[in-house]
XYZ file of C-alpha atoms in Angstrom:
467
model
C 21.455 -22.348 -25.294
C 22.559 -19.106 -26.908
C 21.011 -15.720 -26.072
C 21.426 -12.354 -27.789
C 20.085 -9.131 -26.238
C 19.012 -6.183 -28.391
C 18.137 -2.886 -26.701
C 14.993 -1.513 -28.320
C 14.831 1.463 -25.972
C 16.250 2.343 -22.554
C 13.318 0.420 -21.009
C 12.697 -2.410 -23.487
C 14.843 -5.236 -24.868
C 14.490 -8.091 -27.303
C 15.975 -11.469 -26.445
C 16.740 -13.873 -29.276
C 17.194 -17.384 -27.910
C 18.578 -20.344 -29.850
C 18.225 -23.775 -28.249
C 19.672 -27.080 -29.521
C 16.829 -29.592 -29.814
C 18.475 -32.051 -27.431
C 17.985 -29.534 -24.576
C 14.220 -30.005 -24.952
C 14.392 -33.638 -23.840
C 12.482 -33.304 -20.576
C 9.798 -31.117 -22.122
C 9.460 -33.537 -25.051
C 8.864 -36.490 -22.726
C 6.380 -34.428 -20.697
C 4.574 -33.524 -23.922
C 4.179 -37.197 -24.915
C 2.733 -37.986 -21.473
C 0.314 -35.055 -21.614
C -0.931 -35.910 -25.107
C -1.253 -39.553 -24.113
C -3.571 -38.543 -21.279
C -5.718 -36.428 -23.588
C -6.227 -38.740 -26.563
C -8.283 -41.912 -26.878
C -6.910 -44.747 -29.015
C -8.683 -48.120 -29.217
C -6.659 -50.845 -27.545
C -4.755 -48.496 -25.246
C -5.624 -47.228 -21.800
C -5.560 -43.394 -21.227
C -1.982 -42.313 -20.659
C -0.529 -45.534 -22.082
C -0.522 -44.638 -25.770
C 3.032 -45.140 -27.164
C 4.865 -42.184 -28.669
C 5.001 -43.711 -32.179
C 1.212 -44.279 -32.150
C 0.631 -40.664 -31.081
C 2.759 -39.415 -33.959
C 1.051 -41.760 -36.442
C -2.471 -40.865 -35.366
C -2.146 -37.161 -34.474
C 1.083 -35.995 -36.023
C 4.427 -34.836 -34.698
C 3.238 -31.202 -34.722
C 0.898 -31.815 -31.786
C 3.781 -33.089 -29.673
C 6.070 -30.254 -30.694
C 3.441 -27.682 -29.757
C 3.075 -29.147 -26.274
C 6.857 -29.368 -25.984
C 7.290 -25.686 -26.739
C 4.430 -24.709 -24.412
C 6.345 -26.387 -21.584
C 9.893 -25.488 -22.556
C 9.775 -21.875 -23.777
C 8.697 -20.226 -20.475
C 11.481 -22.095 -18.657
C 14.027 -21.219 -21.320
C 12.930 -17.584 -21.195
C 13.536 -17.507 -17.431
C 16.966 -19.051 -17.936
C 17.799 -16.499 -20.645
C 16.780 -13.636 -18.352
C 19.035 -14.946 -15.577
C 21.982 -15.314 -17.932
C 21.460 -11.889 -19.554
C 21.529 -9.833 -16.343
C 18.338 -7.933 -17.148
C 15.505 -7.071 -14.774
C 12.076 -7.561 -16.448
C 9.182 -5.434 -15.181
C 6.441 -6.797 -17.447
C 5.220 -10.009 -19.026
C 7.188 -10.844 -22.182
C 5.821 -10.915 -25.730
C 7.174 -14.256 -26.936
C 7.240 -15.485 -30.527
C 8.634 -18.829 -31.691
C 10.478 -17.935 -34.901
C 12.064 -21.240 -35.907
C 11.410 -24.917 -35.208
C 13.800 -27.371 -36.835
C 12.670 -30.752 -35.543
C 15.609 -32.610 -34.083
C 17.960 -29.717 -34.746
C 17.138 -26.341 -33.184
C 14.417 -24.087 -31.805
C 14.558 -20.304 -31.847
C 12.270 -17.771 -30.195
C 12.256 -14.056 -29.400
C 10.979 -12.296 -26.298
C 10.345 -8.573 -26.074
C 9.985 -7.294 -22.522
C 10.102 -4.046 -20.563
C 13.070 -3.899 -18.222
C 14.532 -1.769 -15.496
C 16.751 0.768 -17.260
C 20.473 0.877 -16.665
C 21.576 3.695 -14.362
C 24.162 4.395 -11.708
C 23.283 5.419 -8.168
C 25.248 8.547 -7.156
C 27.258 8.576 -3.969
C 24.821 9.000 -1.104
C 27.357 9.531 1.658
C 26.849 12.928 3.279
C 23.589 13.880 1.579
C 22.410 17.008 3.381
C 18.854 16.767 4.691
C 16.773 18.813 7.103
C 14.202 17.447 9.546
C 11.787 19.092 12.006
C 13.195 20.012 15.397
C 12.412 17.697 18.317
C 11.612 20.411 20.847
C 8.227 20.011 22.501
C 6.172 23.180 22.940
C 3.351 23.846 25.376
C 1.051 23.849 22.345
C 2.105 20.255 21.648
C 1.241 19.224 25.194
C -2.047 21.134 25.117
C -3.024 19.450 21.859
C -2.431 16.019 23.379
C -4.384 16.964 26.483
C -7.236 18.295 24.382
C -7.388 15.033 22.448
C -7.503 13.123 25.726
C -10.273 15.371 27.015
C -12.249 14.770 23.838
C -12.127 11.049 24.519
C -13.638 11.560 27.967
C -16.176 14.201 26.930
C -19.874 13.777 27.750
C -22.976 14.902 25.861
C -25.559 16.929 27.739
C -28.982 17.891 26.438
C -29.619 21.630 25.973
C -32.751 23.714 25.428
C -31.395 25.944 22.659
C -30.839 25.923 18.899
C -28.011 23.767 17.563
C -24.619 25.314 16.801
C -21.466 23.971 15.195
C -19.885 21.370 17.481
C -23.193 20.321 19.009
C -24.668 16.883 18.477
C -28.208 16.364 17.256
C -30.381 13.277 17.127
C -32.584 13.445 14.050
C -34.768 11.555 11.597
C -34.076 11.890 7.885
C -36.513 11.102 5.079
C -35.978 11.588 1.339
C -38.565 11.841 -1.426
C -38.356 12.296 -5.198
C -41.380 13.771 -6.962
C -43.408 13.245 -3.816
C -42.566 9.538 -3.528
C -40.660 8.483 -0.395
C -37.430 6.586 -1.070
C -37.549 3.716 1.397
C -33.804 3.074 1.533
C -33.189 6.768 2.225
C -35.136 6.826 5.501
C -33.099 6.908 8.721
C -34.253 7.361 12.317
C -32.384 8.418 15.455
C -29.275 9.497 13.574
C -26.652 11.036 15.875
C -24.557 13.658 14.107
C -22.044 16.373 15.012
C -23.102 19.658 13.449
C -20.383 21.002 11.203
C -18.592 17.656 10.833
C -18.880 17.891 7.064
C -21.682 15.619 5.914
C -21.563 14.228 2.398
C -25.215 15.315 2.209
C -24.778 18.819 0.837
C -26.624 21.521 2.750
C -27.185 19.438 5.888
C -24.766 21.326 8.149
C -26.133 24.728 7.120
C -29.686 23.519 7.692
C -28.967 22.141 11.171
C -27.478 25.350 12.570
C -30.274 27.133 14.424
C -32.649 24.153 14.605
C -34.067 23.112 17.977
C -35.694 19.938 19.315
C -39.017 19.438 17.545
C -38.096 21.558 14.493
C -38.701 20.216 11.001
C -36.956 21.519 7.890
C -36.823 20.480 4.248
C -33.818 20.832 1.939
C -33.281 19.844 -1.661
C -30.013 18.003 -2.154
C -28.387 15.255 -4.215
C -28.543 11.737 -2.788
C -25.134 10.206 -2.177
C -25.840 6.469 -2.144
C -28.290 3.765 -3.127
C -30.163 3.279 -6.385
C -30.974 6.987 -6.648
C -27.430 8.238 -6.012
C -26.836 11.554 -7.766
C -30.509 12.427 -8.090
C -31.961 15.491 -6.360
C -34.389 14.709 -3.547
C -36.438 16.607 -0.978
C -34.936 15.640 2.386
C -36.988 16.209 5.524
C -35.001 16.791 8.726
C -36.734 16.261 12.069
C -34.718 17.226 15.157
C -35.405 15.105 18.253
C -32.877 16.654 20.633
C -29.769 18.835 20.774
C -26.753 17.998 22.915
C -23.562 19.887 23.618
C -20.182 18.315 24.256
C -18.886 18.945 27.790
C -15.152 18.473 28.295
C -13.831 17.436 31.714
C -11.900 19.978 33.771
C -8.133 19.751 33.587
C -7.267 18.817 37.149
C -5.835 16.003 39.229
C -9.173 14.175 39.165
C -9.079 14.099 35.364
C -5.473 12.813 35.430
C -6.574 9.935 37.655
C -9.536 9.198 35.378
C -7.613 9.272 32.115
C -4.247 7.797 33.096
C -2.234 5.935 35.706
C -1.006 9.239 37.209
C -2.221 10.893 40.393
C -1.675 14.516 39.398
C -2.161 16.649 36.315
C 1.471 17.716 36.448
C 2.602 14.090 36.267
C 0.273 13.480 33.318
C 1.606 16.550 31.514
C 5.201 15.453 32.078
C 4.416 12.003 30.691
C 2.745 13.536 27.622
C 5.693 15.902 27.144
C 8.193 13.033 27.284
C 6.196 10.855 24.903
C 5.757 13.780 22.517
C 9.532 14.259 22.550
C 10.102 10.570 21.758
C 7.554 10.746 18.964
C 9.345 13.749 17.505
C 12.640 11.834 17.638
C 11.042 8.960 15.763
C 9.658 11.434 13.240
C 13.169 12.795 12.758
C 14.368 9.306 11.861
C 11.503 8.767 9.431
C 11.931 12.174 7.834
C 15.707 11.804 7.573
C 15.286 8.608 5.581
C 12.491 9.931 3.364
C 14.294 13.217 2.729
C 17.567 11.442 1.968
C 15.721 9.238 -0.525
C 14.076 12.277 -2.132
C 17.439 14.035 -2.353
C 18.966 10.997 -4.041
C 16.047 10.629 -6.455
C 16.500 14.257 -7.415
C 20.016 13.469 -8.612
C 18.957 10.684 -10.998
C 17.037 10.815 -14.262
C 15.477 7.371 -14.779
C 13.161 6.542 -17.707
C 10.022 4.725 -16.559
C 8.883 1.608 -18.457
C 5.439 2.344 -19.890
C 3.943 -1.016 -18.959
C 5.119 -0.727 -15.350
C 3.749 2.802 -15.129
C 0.376 1.786 -16.557
C 0.126 -1.210 -14.219
C 0.942 0.962 -11.202
C -1.636 3.607 -12.146
C -4.277 0.990 -12.950
C -3.717 -0.624 -9.549
C -4.264 2.711 -7.810
C -7.440 3.327 -9.808
C -8.714 -0.159 -8.980
C -8.110 0.416 -5.265
C -9.915 3.759 -5.465
C -12.926 2.174 -7.157
C -12.997 -0.486 -4.442
C -12.883 2.168 -1.713
C -15.751 4.087 -3.316
C -17.818 0.907 -3.639
C -17.113 -0.013 0.003
C -18.141 3.464 1.171
C -21.604 3.122 -0.368
C -21.302 6.652 -1.736
C -21.635 7.930 -5.255
C -18.417 9.045 -6.931
C -19.439 12.685 -6.634
C -20.191 12.360 -2.913
C -16.976 10.455 -2.243
C -14.766 13.075 -3.862
C -16.739 15.856 -2.174
C -16.166 14.181 1.196
C -12.404 14.200 0.611
C -12.485 17.694 -0.904
C -10.963 16.650 -4.218
C -12.041 15.654 -7.717
C -11.583 12.570 -9.843
C -9.267 14.506 -12.162
C -7.109 15.702 -9.261
C -6.880 12.217 -7.801
C -5.898 10.709 -11.149
C -3.223 13.376 -11.586
C -1.880 12.426 -8.147
C -1.819 8.785 -9.257
C 0.345 9.642 -12.257
C 2.864 11.437 -10.067
C 2.898 8.933 -7.210
C 3.079 5.917 -9.542
C 6.129 7.300 -11.364
C 7.838 8.087 -8.064
C 7.035 4.644 -6.625
C 8.582 2.881 -9.620
C 11.680 5.087 -9.585
C 12.017 4.589 -5.826
C 11.849 0.822 -6.193
C 14.539 0.834 -8.877
C 16.905 2.934 -6.747
C 16.345 1.028 -3.505
C 16.848 -2.304 -5.268
C 20.204 -1.053 -6.538
C 21.207 -0.074 -2.997
C 20.056 -3.460 -1.684
C 22.352 -5.180 -4.178
C 25.285 -2.823 -3.611
C 25.068 -3.100 0.176
C 24.342 -6.851 0.029
C 21.256 -6.410 2.195
C 19.408 -9.596 3.089
C 16.492 -10.756 5.223
C 16.893 -13.026 8.211
C 14.208 -15.462 9.289
C 13.638 -13.406 12.440
C 13.160 -10.215 10.426
C 10.562 -11.931 8.242
C 8.799 -13.235 11.338
C 8.796 -9.774 12.926
C 7.393 -8.287 9.716
C 4.532 -10.802 9.609
C 3.703 -10.253 13.288
C 3.622 -6.458 12.916
C 1.533 -6.628 9.747
C -0.863 -9.098 11.397
C -1.330 -6.701 14.330
C -2.124 -3.881 11.901
C -4.663 -6.055 10.081
C -6.063 -7.524 13.322
C -5.505 -11.105 12.190
C -3.562 -14.024 13.635
C 0.139 -14.009 12.609
C 0.029 -17.699 11.656
C -3.000 -17.082 9.428
C -1.273 -14.192 7.679
C 1.936 -16.189 7.224
C -0.042 -19.029 5.659
C -1.893 -16.594 3.385
C 1.385 -15.064 2.199
C 2.861 -18.498 1.541
C -0.231 -19.799 -0.268
C -0.372 -16.743 -2.529
C 3.372 -16.577 -3.288
C 3.651 -13.222 -1.502
C 6.539 -14.002 0.832
C 8.960 -12.744 -1.811
C 7.062 -9.445 -1.958
C 7.276 -9.222 1.832
C 11.035 -9.730 1.712
C 11.359 -7.070 -0.994
C 9.509 -4.634 1.273
C 11.807 -5.472 4.175
C 15.068 -5.024 2.252
C 13.845 -1.789 0.689
C 13.059 -0.431 4.162
C 16.554 -1.418 5.246
C 17.967 0.363 2.185
C 16.158 3.516 3.319
C 17.854 3.087 6.692
C 21.217 2.950 4.939
C 20.417 6.216 3.166
C 19.349 7.936 6.384
C 22.417 6.756 8.264
C 24.697 7.984 5.469
C 23.119 11.445 5.359
C 24.213 14.600 7.151
C 21.091 15.443 9.140
C 20.303 18.786 10.740
C 17.071 20.096 12.200
C 15.266 23.279 11.228
C 17.126 25.151 13.944
C 20.469 24.181 12.390
C 21.366 21.628 15.074
C 23.004 18.364 14.026
C 20.782 15.295 14.508
C 22.498 12.077 15.603
C 20.288 9.241 14.345
C 22.322 6.572 16.110
C 21.784 8.324 19.431
C 18.049 8.287 18.704
C 18.180 4.543 17.976
C 19.851 3.949 21.318
C 17.284 6.023 23.210
C 14.235 4.583 21.467
C 15.271 0.957 21.022
C 18.052 0.457 23.526
C 20.691 -1.693 21.892
C 18.509 -2.714 18.922
C 20.434 -2.993 15.651
C 20.359 0.140 13.555
C 18.587 -1.613 10.681
C 15.672 -2.551 12.981
C 15.240 0.879 14.531
C 13.016 2.513 11.945
C 10.533 -0.299 11.675
C 10.244 -0.877 15.391
C 10.227 2.706 16.571
C 8.008 3.953 13.772
C 5.282 1.436 14.431
C 5.484 1.422 18.192
C 5.212 5.180 18.532
C 1.542 5.221 17.586
C 0.750 2.804 20.387
C 2.859 4.700 22.903
C 1.446 8.132 22.174
C -1.213 8.010 24.906
C -0.835 7.350 28.644
C -1.137 3.671 29.555
C -4.621 3.808 31.063
C -6.014 5.722 28.110
C -5.000 3.199 25.456
């Protein structure tokens, strides 16, 4: 087989492949068998029709077509491997010459990863947040813990922001009640930001037994987007009562006997979390600094596929929420245009990031051990709340294990970047990432530190008894 590569642009090439006919032997035999199974010839059982009878009855062209259908994709893959290109799209293949018994020629145009060099990343200067823990940090953690143990107490006064109300809601359009828009005994925190426009403003000042009507756009159901008259009936008003910060609360919310012990535990965990954040930020900032040094053209097909995937996921999220598009974007305080603009930017960065990390993976000869793959599956299964064996089987059945390994080696490439960088905090103090690995993970290998510490920190952020 002979392959010629023509660069059509920095992100697209054309392969011209010439193949001697004798190299199609296996595909030719497979084609005869396939045609023999499909045709019916009197005197022969299905699949037992001889090759000469097939050619006499149906013509050699039928066999050649099946031969090329089987052979060309394989030959294309072989040509890609031999040409040292990295396709990022499906190829446009055209068979340009078929000389029966002599030669076959085809072309394949495909988008590829552009050629570029990765600059030296040793000593990249990056800055990360300082790891000092302030009293405000501790207070914020304590406040979150208090919120978890708060109680609701009924009050005989009008509702204010932060109160909870229990209410009935009924919607009507042109005087006709919309059955699917009726809801009873709805518990809601006033000021939480309802997707039902005007609700929070209407609730402030209402007391138990009050009834109020507002005109607003419906956010879900068959009448989503239409204006309706919504009747609000308040059944009761409750205020949130936070527990006192004392030793009794420490015993209730944690394994500690005193508030001082609880505070010290929170302070220490906050410090560890900040150390982990320094590691994460060092790697992300080093990657950003490296990306800023490289100008990489983005293949159009890869960019479009990445953007389309983000749009598809967004549409799925909106459908799952049960909200109209307008209500969904209002809930997240953005617009469809703003979100799409973000997709364009994030998609381009994701593609560029993948190209650069893959280069580092190859240069550093980064691989994936069986244990690393197992650890990845177990962590991902915990995040998804599924059995690790079930997830592993799903990945294998859907040919996604390769994607999992790509994710692992790219994460390890980020670790290489972080370790190679010169890291200082916002106060100008040098940050020793290896010392952080030792403190967080003991003697864990450096390449495992980010994954383990980054995902464990969320679980460790609260005292044991409060998890």
